[in-house]
Amino acid sequence: MFNLLFLALFTLTATGAPAADKTYEYIVVGSGPGGGPLAANLAKAGHSVLLLEAGDDQTQNVNVSIAANFLLAGNDPATRWDFFVKHSDNATRESNYRRTTWRKTDGSFYVGTDPPAGAKRLGIYYPRAGTLGGCAMHNGCLTMNPNDADWDAIANITGDSSWSAKNMRKYLIQLEHVNYLLNSTIHGHNGWLEMTMLDPGYQSSSDAKTIMQLAAEGSGFSAEDTATLATRDMNGEQPNRDQLTGVFGGVSHMDPQGHRSSPGYYVRNTVRESKYPLTLQLNTLATKIIFDNGTTNPRAVGVEYLQGQSLYSADPRYNASDKGIPGRAFASKEVIVSGGSFNTPQLLKLSGIGPADELKKFNISVVVDLPGVGQQVADNYETSLLSLGARDVNSGNGVIYPVFLKTSAAKIRNIYMWCGSFSFEGFWPGFPEDYGPSQYECAIVHINPHSQAGSVMLRSADPRDVPDINLRFYQTGESEDLGALLEAVKWVRSVFSKVPSSLGPFKEKHPCPYPRSNCTDDEQKTYIKEQAYSHHVTSSCAIGADGDNLAVLDSKFRVRGVRGLRVVDASAFPKVPGAFPVLPTMMLSEKATEDILAEAGTL
């Protein structure tokens, strides 16, 4: 009874009516992997912080709290925001996407390429999480420090050595609460983020053991090496780690009992301690950044918002007639935007920061003409090789193991894959499709592809409207990137072809569906190109060099051309960091904490 009362009090405090025009030292917009930890860290350093989150608190929702339920979390209307994107400007190519989503006349979804009469094309589904903790509350919890080269590239672009891989590792250690390698001195054990190495299934699943051994052999190791490889630390500090390939241990942001660890829990627990000046205001949609009246280098001094549940139209529970309660809050030091790669550029543009021509189109007064806002959007390319075994797969506890590859033209490892008895072919309402207990897949992620031509554009000046998003896959570097992905597919196929009976032979579902065995390279590349999917969007408000016209941020996360305004989320990365940006974004948040406190003189 006490716990229920405590939770009720917490929820009431977090979502109660706003105090009009109250001033805090810092306002943080968005509680995801960038904003949530930053708000908690600043409050723990003694600064008063208002954290605005458009969603509510779903930390007790078992779809969220149990990490293994991530597919349920991704489809849960209590947590999800439904975005729909394009992959190109080519209408024919877009029409070939097999999981295209349409809105039927009765309001429900149709998924496919032959919609019923009257259906409206929505596009390619791209779910985000509108809840306390952001997308770290519905993801698969895969937790990987990117290649060292990714961090070093930011240091080289900006001339700021604090972005070097060597220095960035300290932020990983700060946030880690590692539940493996318990005596290791290269990991952190006292941070806020629980990290656990998954059971690789080497002992619990004979089929997993067999296929893992074949994967080890296919990447230059022996079958006898597999048990050691299956516990290899992908977040270690090995020499020349960017060249390490083959099977690794899978690290996830969860505790050893399988409970999700994420910024949502870190923020919730910080508020519950009641000893830090952190105010969490849920169900609050930021609509505009308030600037002072200065004409030179205007200063961000506050945020306008609407309070109410499901006010953003991406929320499946959205009701256009519910207008919300308007409010304002002010910041004596800084406003920090952490809405994510779609919502952060939208909020900046609505506030007058962005390409002047686009803002004028919607009668938005230009505070600063910043052409890079919503441009150069990046994302990883993902595909998969999905097959059905000759019998049911003995999958143990549903284990998944990761593999790194370096394709022939790459200088460092450029393919990450996760393999196991599952089906994952991208996103659509109700995903994934279950092919039964004989399914086995390697999902393939191309790390840092060449093209970075996506955009996030306003549809209107209405802050409740979703932006127009076109990721423009393969706009540049198509030959190199499709070649790398096809090479990875062929590697997986070669491993699967060696699976012994009675599990084999595998019958491939795609990209070369059984009974065909002679798909041409061009046919497979066409499939990979047209059916690519993604969920790692970054770079829509990127950090860049002082002379870069498209750089939105400097190396300290400060928005160029204004004062008192920063962006701290995945939109800040100049390109996608590694295979999964969630851990890098949390590391980025730790770095931003240090930068902000140092500037405030309270480090």
Tab-separated table of C-alpha atoms in Angstrom, residues 98-438:
chain	number	residue	atom	x	y	z
A	98	ARG	CA	6.779	-4.369	-49.066
A	99	ARG	CA	5.824	-3.088	-45.620
A	100	THR	CA	4.425	0.262	-46.739
A	101	THR	CA	1.780	1.449	-44.270
A	102	TRP	CA	-1.579	2.949	-45.227
A	103	ARG	CA	-4.464	4.421	-43.260
A	104	LYS	CA	-7.714	2.723	-44.164
A	105	THR	CA	-11.007	4.585	-44.269
A	106	ASP	CA	-11.996	3.060	-40.912
A	107	GLY	CA	-8.853	4.522	-39.290
A	108	SER	CA	-6.951	1.236	-38.992
A	109	PHE	CA	-3.687	0.362	-40.736
A	110	TYR	CA	-3.084	-1.669	-43.862
A	111	VAL	CA	0.476	-2.906	-44.458
A	112	GLY	CA	1.540	-3.936	-47.946
A	113	THR	CA	1.589	-2.807	-51.569
A	114	ASP	CA	-2.042	-3.482	-52.547
A	115	PRO	CA	-4.122	-1.218	-50.309
A	116	PRO	CA	-7.915	-1.233	-50.215
A	117	ALA	CA	-9.873	1.492	-51.949
A	118	GLY	CA	-9.712	4.849	-50.231
A	119	ALA	CA	-6.625	4.061	-48.155
A	120	LYS	CA	-4.133	6.904	-47.640
A	121	ARG	CA	-0.436	6.167	-47.994
A	122	LEU	CA	1.443	6.995	-44.796
A	123	GLY	CA	4.877	5.699	-45.766
A	124	ILE	CA	7.530	3.618	-44.053
A	125	TYR	CA	6.845	3.152	-40.366
A	126	TYR	CA	9.485	4.572	-38.028
A	127	PRO	CA	8.360	4.201	-34.397
A	128	ARG	CA	9.793	6.402	-31.672
A	129	ALA	CA	8.998	6.355	-27.965
A	130	GLY	CA	7.042	9.235	-26.437
A	131	THR	CA	7.559	8.389	-22.796
A	132	LEU	CA	9.830	9.058	-19.829
A	133	GLY	CA	13.229	7.718	-20.916
A	134	GLY	CA	12.616	8.075	-24.653
A	135	CYS	CA	13.618	5.393	-27.116
A	136	ALA	CA	15.744	3.625	-24.521
A	137	MET	CA	12.392	2.425	-23.150
A	138	HIS	CA	11.325	0.420	-26.208
A	139	ASN	CA	14.568	-0.655	-27.880
A	140	GLY	CA	16.215	-4.079	-27.832
A	141	CYS	CA	18.740	-2.850	-25.222
A	142	LEU	CA	21.781	-3.710	-27.383
A	143	THR	CA	24.582	-1.614	-25.926
A	144	MET	CA	27.752	-1.002	-27.924
A	145	ASN	CA	30.513	1.576	-27.714
A	146	PRO	CA	31.187	2.521	-31.352
A	147	ASN	CA	34.466	2.123	-33.166
A	148	ASP	CA	37.199	4.381	-31.805
A	149	ALA	CA	37.370	5.975	-35.254
A	150	ASP	CA	33.849	7.379	-34.791
A	151	TRP	CA	34.869	9.383	-31.722
A	152	ASP	CA	38.224	10.399	-33.186
A	153	ALA	CA	36.439	11.718	-36.286
A	154	ILE	CA	34.512	14.250	-34.165
A	155	ALA	CA	37.771	15.351	-32.536
A	156	ASN	CA	39.328	15.800	-35.973
A	157	ILE	CA	36.348	17.698	-37.401
A	158	THR	CA	36.145	20.141	-34.495
A	159	GLY	CA	39.756	20.290	-33.352
A	160	ASP	CA	38.483	19.456	-29.850
A	161	SER	CA	40.552	16.604	-28.421
A	162	SER	CA	38.003	15.980	-25.665
A	163	TRP	CA	36.041	14.006	-28.299
A	164	SER	CA	38.880	11.514	-28.815
A	165	ALA	CA	38.073	7.872	-28.198
A	166	LYS	CA	40.597	7.819	-25.385
A	167	ASN	CA	38.861	10.647	-23.565
A	168	MET	CA	35.304	9.512	-24.366
A	169	ARG	CA	35.952	6.214	-22.609
A	170	LYS	CA	35.892	7.975	-19.242
A	171	TYR	CA	32.256	8.888	-19.828
A	172	LEU	CA	31.444	5.259	-20.532
A	173	ILE	CA	33.062	4.292	-17.249
A	174	GLN	CA	31.184	7.055	-15.394
A	175	LEU	CA	27.754	5.800	-16.411
A	176	GLU	CA	28.446	2.049	-16.289
A	177	HIS	CA	27.236	-0.325	-13.622
A	178	VAL	CA	28.724	-3.414	-15.242
A	179	ASN	CA	27.451	-6.787	-14.073
A	180	TYR	CA	30.108	-8.759	-15.961
A	181	LEU	CA	33.890	-8.678	-15.556
A	182	LEU	CA	33.190	-7.687	-11.985
A	183	ASN	CA	36.833	-7.141	-11.080
A	184	SER	CA	37.705	-5.273	-14.264
A	185	THR	CA	39.398	-1.905	-13.921
A	186	ILE	CA	38.521	-0.884	-17.487
A	187	HIS	CA	34.812	-0.695	-16.708
A	188	GLY	CA	32.657	1.264	-14.296
A	189	HIS	CA	30.753	-0.420	-11.482
A	190	ASN	CA	29.042	2.504	-9.746
A	191	GLY	CA	27.192	4.307	-12.534
A	192	TRP	CA	23.470	4.645	-13.161
A	193	LEU	CA	23.256	2.291	-16.184
A	194	GLU	CA	23.146	-1.427	-15.477
A	195	MET	CA	24.894	-3.424	-18.197
A	196	THR	CA	24.765	-7.198	-18.454
A	197	MET	CA	26.311	-9.637	-20.896
A	198	LEU	CA	23.666	-11.888	-22.397
A	199	ASP	CA	23.806	-15.651	-22.148
A	200	PRO	CA	25.267	-16.598	-25.542
A	201	GLY	CA	23.450	-19.920	-25.453
A	202	TYR	CA	26.649	-21.833	-25.983
A	203	GLN	CA	25.815	-24.233	-23.176
A	204	SER	CA	22.006	-24.064	-23.199
A	205	SER	CA	21.308	-24.500	-26.924
A	206	SER	CA	22.912	-27.173	-29.067
A	207	ASP	CA	21.741	-25.430	-32.242
A	208	ALA	CA	23.102	-22.064	-31.133
A	209	LYS	CA	26.405	-23.725	-30.294
A	210	THR	CA	26.609	-25.360	-33.710
A	211	ILE	CA	25.843	-22.181	-35.664
A	212	MET	CA	28.105	-20.040	-33.467
A	213	GLN	CA	30.961	-22.447	-34.128
A	214	LEU	CA	30.335	-22.155	-37.856
A	215	ALA	CA	30.290	-18.350	-37.535
A	216	ALA	CA	33.588	-18.465	-35.647
A	217	GLU	CA	35.151	-20.611	-38.349
A	218	GLY	CA	33.739	-18.337	-41.043
A	219	SER	CA	35.518	-15.357	-39.476
A	220	GLY	CA	38.918	-16.998	-39.179
A	221	PHE	CA	38.745	-18.710	-35.807
A	222	SER	CA	38.445	-22.350	-34.821
A	223	ALA	CA	35.392	-24.065	-33.404
A	224	GLU	CA	37.332	-24.476	-30.152
A	225	ASP	CA	37.651	-20.675	-29.870
A	226	THR	CA	33.896	-20.153	-29.843
A	227	ALA	CA	33.264	-20.430	-26.108
A	228	THR	CA	35.838	-17.706	-25.456
A	229	LEU	CA	34.633	-15.523	-28.327
A	230	ALA	CA	31.047	-15.734	-27.050
A	231	THR	CA	32.075	-13.825	-23.926
A	232	ARG	CA	34.409	-11.381	-25.674
A	233	ASP	CA	33.766	-7.837	-24.416
A	234	MET	CA	32.528	-5.603	-27.232
A	235	ASN	CA	32.933	-2.576	-24.960
A	236	GLY	CA	36.448	-3.484	-23.904
A	237	GLU	CA	39.635	-1.512	-24.344
A	238	GLN	CA	41.416	-3.985	-26.589
A	239	PRO	CA	44.273	-2.721	-28.753
A	240	ASN	CA	43.189	-2.071	-32.332
A	241	ARG	CA	39.575	-2.797	-31.407
A	242	ASP	CA	38.238	-1.354	-34.682
A	243	GLN	CA	39.787	-4.320	-36.488
A	244	LEU	CA	38.347	-7.034	-34.224
A	245	THR	CA	35.826	-9.245	-35.984
A	246	GLY	CA	33.888	-12.445	-35.389
A	247	VAL	CA	31.610	-13.531	-32.561
A	248	PHE	CA	31.354	-11.343	-29.448
A	249	GLY	CA	29.409	-11.360	-26.217
A	250	GLY	CA	26.224	-9.315	-26.390
A	251	VAL	CA	25.954	-6.493	-23.836
A	252	SER	CA	22.554	-5.036	-22.951
A	253	HIS	CA	21.364	-2.193	-20.730
A	254	MET	CA	19.526	-4.402	-18.273
A	255	ASP	CA	20.182	-5.941	-14.892
A	256	PRO	CA	21.037	-9.639	-14.469
A	257	GLN	CA	17.347	-10.417	-13.838
A	258	GLY	CA	16.350	-9.004	-17.234
A	259	HIS	CA	14.894	-5.708	-16.027
A	260	ARG	CA	15.497	-2.765	-18.349
A	261	SER	CA	17.910	-0.098	-17.169
A	262	SER	CA	17.519	3.257	-18.875
A	263	PRO	CA	17.355	7.041	-18.438
A	264	GLY	CA	13.681	6.738	-17.493
A	265	TYR	CA	14.560	4.857	-14.347
A	266	TYR	CA	17.514	7.112	-13.600
A	267	VAL	CA	15.303	10.210	-13.764
A	268	ARG	CA	12.461	8.577	-11.857
A	269	ASN	CA	14.764	7.459	-9.062
A	270	THR	CA	16.475	10.848	-8.865
A	271	VAL	CA	13.106	12.575	-8.428
A	272	ARG	CA	12.016	10.016	-5.846
A	273	GLU	CA	15.082	10.685	-3.711
A	274	SER	CA	13.582	14.153	-3.095
A	275	LYS	CA	16.934	15.716	-2.259
A	276	TYR	CA	17.892	17.147	-5.639
A	277	PRO	CA	16.400	20.235	-7.338
A	278	LEU	CA	14.972	18.291	-10.276
A	279	THR	CA	11.400	19.017	-11.360
A	280	LEU	CA	9.953	16.513	-13.817
A	281	GLN	CA	6.944	17.762	-15.751
A	282	LEU	CA	5.321	14.978	-17.779
A	283	ASN	CA	2.669	15.259	-20.488
A	284	THR	CA	4.257	18.550	-21.525
A	285	LEU	CA	4.900	19.276	-25.202
A	286	ALA	CA	7.469	22.014	-25.767
A	287	THR	CA	6.237	24.282	-28.562
A	288	LYS	CA	8.719	27.153	-28.768
A	289	ILE	CA	11.975	28.403	-27.293
A	290	ILE	CA	11.684	31.917	-25.870
A	291	PHE	CA	14.487	34.368	-26.714
A	292	ASP	CA	15.279	37.754	-25.255
A	293	ASN	CA	14.790	40.857	-27.375
A	294	GLY	CA	18.440	41.275	-28.274
A	295	THR	CA	19.165	41.535	-31.978
A	296	THR	CA	22.779	40.333	-31.777
A	297	ASN	CA	23.299	36.789	-30.581
A	298	PRO	CA	19.830	36.431	-28.998
A	299	ARG	CA	19.723	34.490	-25.766
A	300	ALA	CA	17.379	31.579	-25.010
A	301	VAL	CA	15.568	32.406	-21.790
A	302	GLY	CA	12.686	29.950	-21.601
A	303	VAL	CA	10.252	27.551	-23.204
A	304	GLU	CA	6.588	27.724	-24.162
A	305	TYR	CA	4.641	24.495	-23.902
A	306	LEU	CA	1.278	22.796	-23.927
A	307	GLN	CA	0.365	20.486	-21.076
A	308	GLY	CA	-1.910	17.514	-21.531
A	309	GLN	CA	-1.760	13.867	-22.498
A	310	SER	CA	-1.070	12.735	-26.082
A	311	LEU	CA	-0.881	16.241	-27.532
A	312	TYR	CA	1.578	15.348	-30.301
A	313	SER	CA	-0.067	13.928	-33.393
A	314	ALA	CA	2.408	11.017	-33.650
A	315	ASP	CA	0.810	9.621	-30.489
A	316	PRO	CA	-1.768	6.961	-31.500
A	317	ARG	CA	-4.071	8.293	-28.771
A	318	TYR	CA	-3.954	11.848	-30.169
A	319	ASN	CA	-7.197	13.796	-30.176
A	320	ALA	CA	-7.073	16.986	-32.247
A	321	SER	CA	-9.839	18.569	-30.184
A	322	ASP	CA	-7.751	18.410	-26.999
A	323	LYS	CA	-5.700	21.586	-27.255
A	324	GLY	CA	-3.804	21.296	-23.971
A	325	ILE	CA	-3.045	23.949	-21.369
A	326	PRO	CA	-0.469	26.561	-22.451
A	327	GLY	CA	2.342	27.480	-20.124
A	328	ARG	CA	5.822	28.954	-19.931
A	329	ALA	CA	8.946	28.367	-17.888
A	330	PHE	CA	12.184	30.320	-17.787
A	331	ALA	CA	15.856	29.422	-17.486
A	332	SER	CA	18.391	31.710	-15.857
A	333	LYS	CA	21.325	29.793	-17.352
A	334	GLU	CA	20.417	27.633	-20.358
A	335	VAL	CA	17.759	25.863	-22.357
A	336	ILE	CA	18.879	22.403	-23.522
A	337	VAL	CA	16.954	20.647	-26.289
A	338	SER	CA	17.038	16.846	-26.223
A	339	GLY	CA	13.960	15.890	-28.217
A	340	GLY	CA	15.720	13.467	-30.552
A	341	SER	CA	16.667	13.553	-34.217
A	342	PHE	CA	13.118	14.264	-35.432
A	343	ASN	CA	11.735	16.550	-32.752
A	344	THR	CA	14.816	18.612	-31.928
A	345	PRO	CA	15.135	20.153	-35.412
A	346	GLN	CA	11.369	20.654	-35.477
A	347	LEU	CA	11.441	22.615	-32.208
A	348	LEU	CA	14.433	24.698	-33.303
A	349	LYS	CA	12.686	25.615	-36.558
A	350	LEU	CA	9.420	26.450	-34.820
A	351	SER	CA	11.481	28.750	-32.607
A	352	GLY	CA	13.082	30.596	-35.529
A	353	ILE	CA	16.359	28.678	-35.831
A	354	GLY	CA	16.889	26.994	-39.174
A	355	PRO	CA	16.998	27.608	-42.924
A	356	ALA	CA	15.524	31.074	-43.435
A	357	ASP	CA	13.636	30.175	-46.608
A	358	GLU	CA	11.886	27.274	-44.916
A	359	LEU	CA	10.945	29.359	-41.871
A	360	LYS	CA	9.582	32.205	-43.981
A	361	LYS	CA	7.419	29.734	-45.896
A	362	PHE	CA	5.513	29.156	-42.640
A	363	ASN	CA	5.634	32.798	-41.467
A	364	ILE	CA	8.056	31.958	-38.666
A	365	SER	CA	10.216	34.897	-37.609
A	366	VAL	CA	13.887	34.116	-38.208
A	367	VAL	CA	16.022	34.330	-35.080
A	368	VAL	CA	19.100	32.941	-36.821
A	369	ASP	CA	19.480	31.566	-40.348
A	370	LEU	CA	21.053	28.172	-39.673
A	371	PRO	CA	20.890	26.102	-42.878
A	372	GLY	CA	22.023	22.813	-41.317
A	373	VAL	CA	19.019	22.367	-39.009
A	374	GLY	CA	17.161	19.291	-40.240
A	375	GLN	CA	19.741	18.563	-42.960
A	376	GLN	CA	22.475	15.945	-43.473
A	377	VAL	CA	20.356	13.419	-41.604
A	378	ALA	CA	22.117	10.061	-41.281
A	379	ASP	CA	21.050	6.531	-40.489
A	380	ASN	CA	22.464	3.034	-40.660
A	381	TYR	CA	21.231	0.659	-43.335
A	382	GLU	CA	19.783	-2.613	-42.128
A	383	THR	CA	18.841	-5.811	-43.892
A	384	SER	CA	18.739	-9.475	-42.951
A	385	LEU	CA	19.050	-13.021	-44.127
A	386	LEU	CA	16.061	-14.952	-42.803
A	387	SER	CA	15.751	-18.711	-43.196
A	388	LEU	CA	13.655	-21.601	-41.957
A	389	GLY	CA	15.301	-24.722	-40.604
A	390	ALA	CA	14.374	-28.251	-41.611
A	391	ARG	CA	13.010	-28.624	-38.073
A	392	ASP	CA	12.313	-26.430	-35.062
A	393	VAL	CA	15.363	-24.595	-33.772
A	394	ASN	CA	16.507	-25.452	-30.254
A	395	SER	CA	17.045	-21.875	-29.207
A	396	GLY	CA	17.626	-22.308	-25.496
A	397	ASN	CA	16.388	-19.128	-23.844
A	398	GLY	CA	15.921	-17.286	-27.104
A	399	VAL	CA	19.595	-16.352	-27.177
A	400	ILE	CA	21.045	-13.829	-29.601
A	401	TYR	CA	24.736	-13.410	-30.321
A	402	PRO	CA	26.521	-10.584	-32.164
A	403	VAL	CA	29.110	-10.766	-34.942
A	404	PHE	CA	31.364	-8.066	-36.401
A	405	LEU	CA	32.664	-8.228	-39.970
A	406	LYS	CA	35.025	-6.115	-42.056
A	407	THR	CA	34.084	-6.319	-45.707
A	408	SER	CA	36.755	-6.400	-48.384
A	409	ALA	CA	36.800	-2.690	-49.250
A	410	ALA	CA	36.537	-1.422	-45.659
A	411	LYS	CA	39.437	-0.049	-43.617
A	412	ILE	CA	37.829	-0.974	-40.293
A	413	ARG	CA	34.955	-3.243	-39.297
A	414	ASN	CA	31.816	-1.969	-40.918
A	415	ILE	CA	29.169	-4.666	-40.414
A	416	TYR	CA	27.461	-5.585	-37.162
A	417	MET	CA	24.958	-8.407	-37.058
A	418	TRP	CA	22.899	-10.136	-34.429
A	419	CYS	CA	21.845	-13.696	-35.008
A	420	GLY	CA	19.399	-16.098	-33.441
A	421	SER	CA	16.052	-17.835	-33.664
A	422	PHE	CA	13.909	-14.777	-34.347
A	423	SER	CA	12.371	-12.787	-37.179
A	424	PHE	CA	13.082	-9.093	-37.626
A	425	GLU	CA	12.495	-7.428	-41.003
A	426	GLY	CA	12.007	-3.810	-40.046
A	427	PHE	CA	9.042	-1.908	-38.659
A	428	TRP	CA	5.364	-1.703	-39.437
A	429	PRO	CA	2.309	-1.548	-37.171
A	430	GLY	CA	2.186	-4.915	-35.424
A	431	PHE	CA	5.754	-5.934	-36.357
A	432	PRO	CA	7.343	-8.517	-36.532
A	433	GLU	CA	6.011	-11.401	-38.602
A	434	ASP	CA	6.401	-14.741	-36.828
A	435	TYR	CA	7.454	-17.549	-39.162
A	436	GLY	CA	7.308	-20.190	-36.440
A	437	PRO	CA	9.816	-22.120	-34.341
A	438	SER	CA	12.059	-23.018	-37.283
